[in-house]
Amino acid sequence: MNQTGAAQETWNTADLVRKDKAHMLHPVSNLRQLQEYGPLVMARGEGVYLWDTDGKRYIDAFAGLWNVNVGHGRRELADAMREQGERLAFSPTFFGLATPPTIELAAKLASLFPGDLNYFNFTSGGAESNETAIKIARYYWALRGKPDKVKVLSRMMAYHGIAMGALSATGIPAYWQDFGPRPAGFIHLTPPYYYRHGEGMTEDEFVDSLVRELEETIQREGADTIAAFIGEPIQGAGGVVVPPDRYWPAIAEVLRRHDILLILDEVITGFGRTGTLFGMQQYGITPDIVSFAKGVTSGYVPLGGVGVSSKIFDVLAEPDRVFMHGFTYSGHPVACAVALRNIQIIEEENLAANAGEVGAYMIGELSKLLERPYVGNVRGKGLMMLVELVADKETKAKFDPAQNLGGRLQAATRKRGIIVRCNPDSIAIAPPLILTKEEASTVVEAIADSLTEVLG
Ligand code: PMP
């Protein structure tokens, strides 16, 4: 392969763009602007690199959507797909059926997750996993004779997916707007976002205030009405919110004391991204239920799932009745075969450790941008990080959305050959876990130059 990705195939970009505008309804995109500018069409990937249909090369510093953990173009994963596809492309896990890759994946995950997260149910992605987790929490309490324990505690800035239940757990109002009514029974607490919510407090005092808020909420609502608390170990899409170290152990202790289940959403943080195999290992906590997706297959095929503790499973398996929950593609054999091979790569290549090491280096380099008047905060863990931009560093005032900072930064970074997520007041970065320090430096330099172009 050469630097421009001069490919085996040639593409007619203009024709693809025309058809896209005529027929694609893009998710999470400005549909009106897309009609004007058209899409950027990616044709090929290898390692951390992507090539568009005109042969221009980019570093994929967002790993697809925080999910291409092992990088692009892995022949082993394409082989796993083909081999299982030829052997048995589909057979369900409903009605007591199973396939070898489904069973082997469940067993492998049980060996990897901490604690007694020993039983696995599969889905096609993150939202389905969180729907499943919430339903299992309610089902568990119903079977235990407490059918009123149904409410779900979540946090603002949380992202748990856009299916209706997951959307209600999500705490980013932009995703709610004009899609109402949302399912009731979801309560949003303050996120552990020290930069904006910890004003005038030490980190310890901030954690104490969040714990107090949780206690007060439980008091007000009644522990006998609350099924579970759901949270990402590190909030991702909401703004890469890394909690103070004491936060999770303190929250988990309160929940345990009040008999409220803890659901951890490891959709982004799972499979190496934060520097440990799972985000929960950064904080030494084990949930009752875990949801995962994305990195489990590095996005090569859609797969998600939930793990439940033996304590939960024993209650679910007690009555002589059918567990009336499942998706057609729960435990898709091709997806499970890819997941097994993908996890093997993550382990063999020590990708969690690499994420920790290169991530720490990259966050250190990005932190040098704090000298600039418009860079308010740089945060992250492993290879998930964010640069927060402010109009005024003293007051932390946000930029006027009319300035279209996100759009301008997106153009500037793409021009320099890097793909990152440019929000109206931040840049989120989440490269494949195979990233080298040299590649990290290239990304940081491109971000620095793009900021100079747009903000001076
Ligand atoms: N949870 C988290 C933490 C996520 O980041 C996402 C996706 N960004 C989801 C759930 C939803 O996953 P999906 O888009 O596969 O439904």
CSV table of C-alpha atoms and ligand atoms in Angstrom, one decimal:
chain,number,residue,atom,x,y,z
A,1,MET,CA,0.0,0.0,0.0
A,2,ASN,CA,1.3,3.5,-0.7
A,3,GLN,CA,0.8,6.7,1.1
A,4,THR,CA,-2.1,8.0,-1.0
A,5,GLY,CA,-3.8,4.6,-0.8
A,6,ALA,CA,-3.9,4.4,-4.6
A,7,ALA,CA,-6.2,1.6,-4.5
A,8,GLN,CA,-7.1,-1.6,-6.4
A,9,GLU,CA,-10.4,0.0,-6.9
A,10,THR,CA,-11.1,3.5,-8.2
A,11,TRP,CA,-14.2,5.3,-7.1
A,12,ASN,CA,-16.5,7.8,-8.6
A,13,THR,CA,-16.8,10.2,-5.7
A,14,ALA,CA,-19.1,12.6,-7.4
A,15,ASP,CA,-21.6,9.8,-8.2
A,16,LEU,CA,-21.5,8.4,-4.6
A,17,VAL,CA,-22.0,11.9,-3.2
A,18,ARG,CA,-25.0,12.5,-5.5
A,19,LYS,CA,-26.6,9.1,-4.5
A,20,ASP,CA,-25.9,9.8,-0.8
A,21,LYS,CA,-27.7,13.1,-1.0
A,22,ALA,CA,-30.5,11.5,-2.9
A,23,HIS,CA,-31.0,8.5,-0.7
A,24,MET,CA,-29.2,8.5,2.7
A,25,LEU,CA,-30.8,9.6,5.9
A,26,HIS,CA,-27.7,10.0,8.0
A,27,PRO,CA,-27.7,9.4,11.8
A,28,VAL,CA,-26.5,12.2,14.1
A,29,SER,CA,-25.7,14.5,11.2
A,30,ASN,CA,-27.0,17.9,10.1
A,31,LEU,CA,-29.3,16.7,7.3
A,32,ARG,CA,-29.7,20.2,5.8
A,33,GLN,CA,-25.9,20.9,5.7
A,34,LEU,CA,-25.3,17.4,4.3
A,35,GLN,CA,-27.6,18.3,1.4
A,36,GLU,CA,-25.2,21.1,0.7
A,37,TYR,CA,-21.8,19.7,1.4
A,38,GLY,CA,-22.3,16.0,0.9
A,39,PRO,CA,-20.6,13.2,2.9
A,40,LEU,CA,-16.9,12.3,3.2
A,41,VAL,CA,-16.8,8.8,1.8
A,42,MET,CA,-14.3,6.4,3.3
A,43,ALA,CA,-13.2,3.5,1.1
A,44,ARG,CA,-10.5,1.6,2.9
A,45,GLY,CA,-8.7,1.2,6.2
A,46,GLU,CA,-5.4,-0.3,7.4
A,47,GLY,CA,-4.2,0.0,11.0
A,48,VAL,CA,-4.9,3.5,12.2
A,49,TYR,CA,-5.4,4.9,8.7
A,50,LEU,CA,-8.4,5.5,6.5
A,51,TRP,CA,-8.5,6.5,2.8
A,52,ASP,CA,-11.4,8.3,1.2
A,53,THR,CA,-12.6,7.6,-2.3
A,54,ASP,CA,-10.2,10.2,-3.7
A,55,GLY,CA,-7.2,8.4,-2.1
A,56,LYS,CA,-6.6,11.0,0.6
A,57,ARG,CA,-5.2,9.4,3.8
A,58,TYR,CA,-6.4,10.2,7.4
A,59,ILE,CA,-5.5,9.0,10.8
A,60,ASP,CA,-8.7,7.7,12.3
A,61,ALA,CA,-8.2,9.3,15.7
A,62,PHE,CA,-11.8,8.5,16.7
A,63,ALA,CA,-11.5,4.7,15.9
A,64,GLY,CA,-14.7,4.7,13.9
A,65,LEU,CA,-17.0,5.6,16.9
A,66,TRP,CA,-14.7,4.7,19.7
A,67,ASN,CA,-14.9,1.1,18.7
A,68,VAL,CA,-12.2,0.0,16.2
A,69,ASN,CA,-9.9,-1.0,19.0
A,70,VAL,CA,-7.6,-3.3,17.1
A,71,GLY,CA,-7.4,-1.0,14.1
A,72,HIS,CA,-8.6,-1.4,10.5
A,73,GLY,CA,-8.0,-4.1,8.0
A,74,ARG,CA,-7.3,-7.0,10.2
A,75,ARG,CA,-7.2,-10.1,8.0
A,76,GLU,CA,-7.6,-12.4,11.1
A,77,LEU,CA,-11.1,-10.9,11.7
A,78,ALA,CA,-12.1,-11.1,8.1
A,79,ASP,CA,-11.0,-14.8,8.2
A,80,ALA,CA,-13.0,-15.4,11.4
A,81,MET,CA,-16.1,-13.9,9.7
A,82,ARG,CA,-15.7,-15.9,6.5
A,83,GLU,CA,-14.9,-19.2,8.3
A,84,GLN,CA,-18.0,-19.0,10.6
A,85,GLY,CA,-20.1,-17.6,7.8
A,86,GLU,CA,-19.3,-20.7,5.7
A,87,ARG,CA,-19.7,-23.1,8.6
A,88,LEU,CA,-23.0,-21.7,10.0
A,89,ALA,CA,-23.9,-18.1,9.4
A,90,PHE,CA,-26.9,-18.0,11.6
A,91,SER,CA,-28.7,-20.1,14.2
A,92,PRO,CA,-30.4,-18.4,17.2
A,93,THR,CA,-30.0,-18.6,20.9
A,94,PHE,CA,-33.7,-18.6,21.5
A,95,PHE,CA,-35.5,-21.8,22.7
A,96,GLY,CA,-32.5,-23.3,24.3
A,97,LEU,CA,-30.4,-23.3,21.1
A,98,ALA,CA,-26.8,-22.3,20.9
A,99,THR,CA,-23.7,-22.4,18.6
A,100,PRO,CA,-20.1,-23.1,19.6
A,101,PRO,CA,-18.9,-19.5,19.2
A,102,THR,CA,-21.7,-18.1,21.3
A,103,ILE,CA,-20.9,-20.5,24.2
A,104,GLU,CA,-17.1,-20.0,23.9
A,105,LEU,CA,-17.6,-16.2,23.9
A,106,ALA,CA,-19.7,-16.3,27.1
A,107,ALA,CA,-17.1,-18.6,28.8
A,108,LYS,CA,-14.3,-16.3,27.7
A,109,LEU,CA,-16.0,-13.2,28.9
A,110,ALA,CA,-16.8,-14.8,32.3
A,111,SER,CA,-13.0,-15.5,32.6
A,112,LEU,CA,-12.1,-11.9,31.8
A,113,PHE,CA,-14.7,-9.8,33.7
A,114,PRO,CA,-13.8,-9.2,37.4
A,115,GLY,CA,-15.9,-10.6,40.2
A,116,ASP,CA,-18.7,-13.1,39.5
A,117,LEU,CA,-20.0,-11.6,36.3
A,118,ASN,CA,-20.5,-15.1,35.0
A,119,TYR,CA,-23.6,-15.1,32.7
A,120,PHE,CA,-23.9,-13.4,29.4
A,121,ASN,CA,-26.8,-12.4,27.1
A,122,PHE,CA,-25.9,-11.0,23.7
A,123,THR,CA,-27.3,-8.2,21.6
A,124,SER,CA,-26.4,-6.2,18.5
A,125,GLY,CA,-25.1,-3.0,20.1
A,126,GLY,CA,-24.9,-0.7,23.0
A,127,ALA,CA,-28.5,0.6,23.2
A,128,GLU,CA,-29.9,-2.9,23.1
A,129,SER,CA,-27.5,-3.9,25.8
A,130,ASN,CA,-28.7,-1.2,28.1
A,131,GLU,CA,-32.3,-2.0,27.4
A,132,THR,CA,-31.5,-5.5,28.3
A,133,ALA,CA,-29.7,-4.5,31.5
A,134,ILE,CA,-32.5,-2.3,32.7
A,135,LYS,CA,-35.1,-5.0,31.9
A,136,ILE,CA,-33.1,-7.6,33.7
A,137,ALA,CA,-32.8,-5.3,36.8
A,138,ARG,CA,-36.6,-4.9,36.9
A,139,TYR,CA,-37.2,-8.6,36.3
A,140,TYR,CA,-34.8,-9.5,39.1
A,141,TRP,CA,-36.7,-7.4,41.6
A,142,ALA,CA,-40.1,-8.6,40.3
A,143,LEU,CA,-38.9,-12.2,40.8
A,144,ARG,CA,-37.7,-11.3,44.3
A,145,GLY,CA,-41.3,-10.1,45.2
A,146,LYS,CA,-40.5,-6.3,44.8
A,147,PRO,CA,-42.3,-5.3,41.6
A,148,ASP,CA,-42.3,-1.7,42.6
A,149,LYS,CA,-38.5,-1.4,42.3
A,150,VAL,CA,-38.5,-0.1,38.8
A,151,LYS,CA,-36.9,3.4,38.7
A,152,VAL,CA,-33.5,3.9,37.2
A,153,LEU,CA,-31.0,6.4,38.5
A,154,SER,CA,-28.7,7.9,35.9
A,155,ARG,CA,-26.6,11.0,35.4
A,156,MET,CA,-26.7,14.1,33.2
A,157,MET,CA,-24.1,13.9,30.4
A,158,ALA,CA,-24.6,10.1,30.3
A,159,TYR,CA,-24.9,8.4,26.9
A,160,HIS,CA,-26.5,5.0,26.9
A,161,GLY,CA,-28.0,4.9,23.4
A,162,ILE,CA,-31.0,6.1,21.6
A,163,ALA,CA,-33.6,3.3,21.9
A,164,MET,CA,-36.4,4.5,24.1
A,165,GLY,CA,-35.3,3.1,27.5
A,166,ALA,CA,-31.6,3.8,26.8
A,167,LEU,CA,-32.6,7.3,25.6
A,168,SER,CA,-34.4,7.9,28.9
A,169,ALA,CA,-31.2,6.9,30.8
A,170,THR,CA,-29.2,9.1,28.5
A,171,GLY,CA,-28.6,12.5,30.1
A,172,ILE,CA,-27.9,14.7,27.0
A,173,PRO,CA,-31.0,16.8,26.3
A,174,ALA,CA,-30.1,17.3,22.6
A,175,TYR,CA,-30.9,13.6,22.1
A,176,TRP,CA,-34.3,14.0,23.8
A,177,GLN,CA,-35.5,17.1,22.0
A,178,ASP,CA,-38.6,16.5,19.8
A,179,PHE,CA,-38.6,12.7,20.4
A,180,GLY,CA,-40.8,12.7,23.5
A,181,PRO,CA,-42.5,11.5,25.5
A,182,ARG,CA,-39.7,9.5,27.0
A,183,PRO,CA,-40.4,6.5,29.2
A,184,ALA,CA,-40.9,7.6,32.8
A,185,GLY,CA,-39.0,6.5,35.9
A,186,PHE,CA,-35.5,7.8,35.0
A,187,ILE,CA,-33.9,10.2,37.4
A,188,HIS,CA,-30.7,12.1,36.4
A,189,LEU,CA,-28.1,13.0,39.0
A,190,THR,CA,-25.1,15.4,38.7
A,191,PRO,CA,-22.2,14.0,36.7
A,192,PRO,CA,-18.8,13.7,38.4
A,193,TYR,CA,-17.6,16.6,36.2
A,194,TYR,CA,-15.2,18.4,38.4
A,195,TYR,CA,-14.2,21.2,36.0
A,196,ARG,CA,-17.8,22.6,35.8
A,197,HIS,CA,-19.6,21.2,38.8
A,198,GLY,CA,-16.8,21.2,41.4
A,199,GLU,CA,-16.4,24.9,41.6
A,200,GLY,CA,-15.1,26.1,45.0
A,201,MET,CA,-14.7,22.5,46.3
A,202,THR,CA,-11.7,20.1,46.7
A,203,GLU,CA,-12.2,16.9,44.7
A,204,ASP,CA,-13.0,15.1,48.0
A,205,GLU,CA,-15.6,17.7,48.9
A,206,PHE,CA,-17.0,17.3,45.4
A,207,VAL,CA,-17.3,13.5,45.7
A,208,ASP,CA,-19.0,14.0,49.1
A,209,SER,CA,-21.6,16.4,47.6
A,210,LEU,CA,-22.4,13.8,44.8
A,211,VAL,CA,-22.8,11.0,47.4
A,212,ARG,CA,-25.0,13.3,49.5
A,213,GLU,CA,-27.1,14.0,46.4
A,214,LEU,CA,-27.5,10.3,45.8
A,215,GLU,CA,-28.5,9.6,49.4
A,216,GLU,CA,-31.0,12.4,49.3
A,217,THR,CA,-32.5,11.2,46.0
A,218,ILE,CA,-32.9,7.7,47.4
A,219,GLN,CA,-34.5,9.1,50.6
A,220,ARG,CA,-36.9,11.2,48.5
A,221,GLU,CA,-37.9,8.5,46.0
A,222,GLY,CA,-37.7,5.5,48.4
A,223,ALA,CA,-35.2,2.7,47.9
A,224,ASP,CA,-38.1,0.3,47.4
A,225,THR,CA,-39.0,2.1,44.2
A,226,ILE,CA,-35.5,2.1,42.6
A,227,ALA,CA,-34.2,-0.9,40.6
A,228,ALA,CA,-30.8,0.3,39.6
A,229,PHE,CA,-28.2,3.0,39.0
A,230,ILE,CA,-26.7,3.0,35.5
A,231,GLY,CA,-23.4,4.7,34.6
A,232,GLU,CA,-20.4,4.7,32.3
A,233,PRO,CA,-17.2,4.2,34.4
A,234,ILE,CA,-16.0,7.3,32.4
A,235,GLN,CA,-18.7,9.2,30.6
A,236,GLY,CA,-17.8,9.2,26.9
A,237,ALA,CA,-20.1,11.0,24.4
A,238,GLY,CA,-21.3,13.4,27.0
A,239,GLY,CA,-17.7,14.8,27.3
A,240,VAL,CA,-15.1,12.2,28.5
A,241,VAL,CA,-15.9,12.9,32.2
A,242,VAL,CA,-13.2,11.1,34.3
A,243,PRO,CA,-14.5,10.9,37.8
A,244,PRO,CA,-12.3,11.5,40.9
A,245,ASP,CA,-10.8,8.2,42.1
A,246,ARG,CA,-13.1,8.0,45.1
A,247,TYR,CA,-16.3,8.5,43.2
A,248,TRP,CA,-17.2,5.0,42.1
A,249,PRO,CA,-16.3,3.1,45.3
A,250,ALA,CA,-18.3,5.7,47.3
A,251,ILE,CA,-21.3,5.5,45.0
A,252,ALA,CA,-21.2,1.7,44.9
A,253,GLU,CA,-21.2,1.6,48.7
A,254,VAL,CA,-24.4,3.7,48.9
A,255,LEU,CA,-26.1,1.5,46.4
A,256,ARG,CA,-25.2,-1.7,48.1
A,257,ARG,CA,-26.4,-0.3,51.5
A,258,HIS,CA,-29.8,0.6,49.9
A,259,ASP,CA,-30.2,-2.6,47.9
A,260,ILE,CA,-30.0,-0.9,44.5
A,261,LEU,CA,-28.3,-2.7,41.6
A,262,LEU,CA,-25.3,-1.1,39.9
A,263,ILE,CA,-25.3,-1.3,36.1
A,264,LEU,CA,-22.0,-0.3,34.5
A,265,ASP,CA,-22.1,0.7,30.9
A,266,GLU,CA,-18.7,-0.4,29.5
A,267,VAL,CA,-19.7,0.2,25.8
A,268,ILE,CA,-16.8,2.6,25.3
A,269,THR,CA,-14.6,1.8,28.2
A,270,GLY,CA,-14.6,-2.0,27.7
A,271,PHE,CA,-11.9,-4.0,25.9
A,272,GLY,CA,-8.9,-2.0,26.7
A,273,ARG,CA,-9.7,1.6,25.9
A,274,THR,CA,-8.9,3.1,29.3
A,275,GLY,CA,-5.6,1.2,29.9
A,276,THR,CA,-7.2,-1.7,31.6
A,277,LEU,CA,-9.3,-4.4,30.0
A,278,PHE,CA,-12.4,-2.8,31.6
A,279,GLY,CA,-13.1,0.6,32.9
A,280,MET,CA,-14.4,-0.8,36.2
A,281,GLN,CA,-10.8,-2.0,36.9
A,282,GLN,CA,-9.6,1.6,37.1
A,283,TYR,CA,-11.9,2.1,40.1
A,284,GLY,CA,-11.8,-1.4,41.8
A,285,ILE,CA,-15.6,-1.9,41.6
A,286,THR,CA,-17.7,-4.7,40.2
A,287,PRO,CA,-21.3,-4.1,39.1
A,288,ASP,CA,-24.2,-6.4,39.4
A,289,ILE,CA,-24.8,-6.0,35.6
A,290,VAL,CA,-22.4,-4.8,32.9
A,291,SER,CA,-23.3,-3.8,29.4
A,292,PHE,CA,-20.8,-3.8,26.5
A,293,ALA,CA,-20.6,-3.5,22.7
A,294,LYS,CA,-18.2,-1.6,20.4
A,295,GLY,CA,-14.7,-2.9,21.3
A,296,VAL,CA,-15.9,-6.5,21.8
A,297,THR,CA,-15.7,-7.0,18.0
A,298,SER,CA,-13.7,-3.8,17.3
A,299,GLY,CA,-16.7,-2.9,15.2
A,300,TYR,CA,-16.0,-5.4,12.4
A,301,VAL,CA,-19.5,-6.8,12.9
A,302,PRO,CA,-22.2,-5.5,15.3
A,303,LEU,CA,-22.3,-7.2,18.7
A,304,GLY,CA,-23.1,-6.2,22.2
A,305,GLY,CA,-24.2,-7.9,25.4
A,306,VAL,CA,-24.7,-7.9,29.1
A,307,GLY,CA,-23.0,-9.8,31.8
A,308,VAL,CA,-24.9,-10.5,35.1
A,309,SER,CA,-23.5,-11.7,38.4
A,310,SER,CA,-24.2,-15.2,39.7
A,311,LYS,CA,-26.4,-13.6,42.3
A,312,ILE,CA,-28.7,-12.2,39.6
A,313,PHE,CA,-28.6,-15.2,37.4
A,314,ASP,CA,-29.6,-17.5,40.3
A,315,VAL,CA,-32.8,-15.5,40.8
A,316,LEU,CA,-33.5,-15.4,37.1
A,317,ALA,CA,-33.1,-19.1,36.7
A,318,GLU,CA,-35.2,-19.9,39.8
A,319,PRO,CA,-38.8,-19.9,38.5
A,320,ASP,CA,-40.1,-22.5,36.0
A,321,ARG,CA,-40.9,-19.9,33.3
A,322,VAL,CA,-39.5,-18.5,30.1
A,323,PHE,CA,-37.3,-15.4,30.2
A,324,MET,CA,-39.3,-13.3,27.7
A,325,HIS,CA,-36.5,-11.1,26.4
A,326,GLY,CA,-34.2,-11.5,23.4
A,327,PHE,CA,-33.3,-10.2,19.9
A,328,THR,CA,-33.2,-12.3,16.7
A,329,TYR,CA,-29.4,-11.6,16.6
A,330,SER,CA,-28.7,-12.3,20.3
A,331,GLY,CA,-25.5,-14.3,20.1
A,332,HIS,CA,-25.1,-14.2,16.3
A,333,PRO,CA,-22.5,-16.9,15.6
A,334,VAL,CA,-20.5,-14.8,13.0
A,335,ALA,CA,-20.3,-11.9,15.5
A,336,CYS,CA,-19.3,-14.1,18.4
A,337,ALA,CA,-16.6,-15.8,16.3
A,338,VAL,CA,-15.2,-12.4,15.4
A,339,ALA,CA,-15.4,-11.3,19.0
A,340,LEU,CA,-13.4,-14.3,20.2
A,341,ARG,CA,-10.6,-13.6,17.6
A,342,ASN,CA,-10.7,-9.9,18.4
A,343,ILE,CA,-10.3,-10.5,22.1
A,344,GLN,CA,-7.4,-12.8,21.4
A,345,ILE,CA,-5.7,-9.9,19.5
A,346,ILE,CA,-6.3,-7.5,22.3
A,347,GLU,CA,-4.7,-9.9,24.8
A,348,GLU,CA,-1.8,-11.1,22.6
A,349,GLU,CA,-0.8,-7.5,21.6
A,350,ASN,CA,-1.3,-6.1,25.1
A,351,LEU,CA,-3.5,-3.4,23.6
A,352,ALA,CA,-4.9,-2.3,27.0
A,353,ALA,CA,-1.4,-1.6,28.2
A,354,ASN,CA,-0.5,0.3,25.0
A,355,ALA,CA,-3.7,2.4,25.4
A,356,GLY,CA,-2.6,3.3,28.9
A,357,GLU,CA,0.9,4.2,27.9
A,358,VAL,CA,0.3,6.0,24.6
A,359,GLY,CA,-2.8,7.6,26.1
A,360,ALA,CA,-0.9,9.1,29.1
A,361,TYR,CA,1.7,10.4,26.7
A,362,MET,CA,-1.0,11.9,24.4
A,363,ILE,CA,-2.9,13.5,27.2
A,364,GLY,CA,0.4,15.0,28.5
A,365,GLU,CA,1.1,16.5,25.0
A,366,LEU,CA,-2.4,17.8,24.6
A,367,SER,CA,-2.2,19.4,28.1
A,368,LYS,CA,0.5,21.7,26.7
A,369,LEU,CA,-2.4,23.4,24.8
A,370,LEU,CA,-3.7,24.6,28.2
A,371,GLU,CA,-1.3,27.6,27.7
A,372,ARG,CA,-3.7,28.9,25.1
A,373,PRO,CA,-6.4,31.3,26.2
A,374,TYR,CA,-9.3,29.2,24.7
A,375,VAL,CA,-8.3,25.8,26.1
A,376,GLY,CA,-10.1,25.4,29.4
A,377,ASN,CA,-9.6,21.7,30.3
A,378,VAL,CA,-7.8,18.6,28.9
A,379,ARG,CA,-8.9,15.3,30.4
A,380,GLY,CA,-9.0,11.6,29.7
A,381,LYS,CA,-7.8,8.2,30.6
A,382,GLY,CA,-6.1,5.8,28.3
A,383,LEU,CA,-7.0,6.4,24.7
A,384,MET,CA,-10.2,8.4,25.4
A,385,MET,CA,-9.6,12.1,25.9
A,386,LEU,CA,-11.1,15.5,25.3
A,387,VAL,CA,-10.0,19.1,24.8
A,388,GLU,CA,-12.6,21.5,26.2
A,389,LEU,CA,-12.7,25.0,24.6
A,390,VAL,CA,-14.0,28.1,26.4
A,391,ALA,CA,-14.6,31.6,25.2
A,392,ASP,CA,-13.3,32.9,28.6
A,393,LYS,CA,-11.0,30.9,30.8
A,394,GLU,CA,-11.8,32.8,34.0
A,395,THR,CA,-15.6,32.5,33.8
A,396,LYS,CA,-15.5,29.2,31.7
A,397,ALA,CA,-18.0,30.8,29.4
A,398,LYS,CA,-18.9,28.7,26.4
A,399,PHE,CA,-18.5,29.8,22.8
A,400,ASP,CA,-21.5,31.2,21.0
A,401,PRO,CA,-23.0,28.3,18.9
A,402,ALA,CA,-23.5,30.7,16.1
A,403,GLN,CA,-19.7,30.7,15.6
A,404,ASN,CA,-20.0,27.1,14.4
A,405,LEU,CA,-16.7,26.1,16.1
A,406,GLY,CA,-17.4,22.4,15.7
A,407,GLY,CA,-18.0,22.7,11.9
A,408,ARG,CA,-14.9,24.9,11.4
A,409,LEU,CA,-12.7,22.6,13.5
A,410,GLN,CA,-14.0,19.6,11.7
A,411,ALA,CA,-13.0,21.1,8.3
A,412,ALA,CA,-9.6,22.2,9.7
A,413,THR,CA,-8.8,18.7,11.2
A,414,ARG,CA,-10.0,16.8,8.1
A,415,LYS,CA,-7.9,19.1,5.9
A,416,ARG,CA,-4.9,18.0,8.0
A,417,GLY,CA,-5.7,14.3,7.6
A,418,ILE,CA,-7.1,13.4,11.0
A,419,ILE,CA,-10.6,12.3,12.0
A,420,VAL,CA,-11.6,13.4,15.5
A,421,ARG,CA,-15.0,14.4,16.9
A,422,CYS,CA,-15.4,18.1,16.8
A,423,ASN,CA,-18.2,19.4,19.1
A,424,PRO,CA,-19.3,23.0,19.4
A,425,ASP,CA,-17.0,23.4,22.4
A,426,SER,CA,-14.7,20.4,22.5
A,427,ILE,CA,-12.6,17.9,20.5
A,428,ALA,CA,-13.0,14.3,21.5
A,429,ILE,CA,-10.2,11.8,20.6
A,430,ALA,CA,-10.3,8.0,20.8
A,431,PRO,CA,-7.9,6.4,18.4
A,432,PRO,CA,-7.4,2.6,17.8
A,433,LEU,CA,-5.5,1.0,20.7
A,434,ILE,CA,-2.6,0.1,18.4
A,435,LEU,CA,-1.7,3.8,18.1
A,436,THR,CA,2.1,4.5,18.4
A,437,LYS,CA,3.6,7.6,20.2
A,438,GLU,CA,4.7,8.9,16.8
A,439,GLU,CA,1.2,8.7,15.4
A,440,ALA,CA,-0.1,10.3,18.7
A,441,SER,CA,2.3,13.2,18.1
A,442,THR,CA,1.0,13.6,14.5
A,443,VAL,CA,-2.6,13.8,15.8
A,444,VAL,CA,-1.7,16.3,18.6
A,445,GLU,CA,0.2,18.5,16.1
A,446,ALA,CA,-2.7,18.5,13.7
A,447,ILE,CA,-5.1,19.4,16.5
A,448,ALA,CA,-2.8,22.2,17.6
A,449,ASP,CA,-2.5,23.6,14.1
A,450,SER,CA,-6.3,23.3,13.5
A,451,LEU,CA,-6.9,25.3,16.7
A,452,THR,CA,-4.5,27.9,15.6
A,453,GLU,CA,-6.2,28.2,12.2
A,454,VAL,CA,-9.7,28.5,13.8
A,455,LEU,CA,-9.1,30.3,17.0
A,456,GLY,CA,-5.6,31.8,16.7
B,1,PMP,N1,-23.4,3.3,25.8
B,1,PMP,C1,-22.3,4.1,25.6
B,1,PMP,C2,-21.4,4.4,26.7
B,1,PMP,C3,-22.0,4.5,24.3
B,1,PMP,O1,-21.0,5.3,24.1
B,1,PMP,C4,-22.9,4.1,23.2
B,1,PMP,C5,-22.6,4.6,21.8
B,1,PMP,N2,-21.8,5.6,21.6
B,1,PMP,C6,-24.0,3.4,23.5
B,1,PMP,C7,-24.2,3.0,24.8
B,1,PMP,C8,-25.0,3.0,22.4
B,1,PMP,O2,-24.4,2.0,21.6
B,1,PMP,P1,-25.1,1.8,20.2
B,1,PMP,O3,-24.9,3.0,19.4
B,1,PMP,O4,-24.3,0.6,19.7
B,1,PMP,O5,-26.5,1.5,20.4
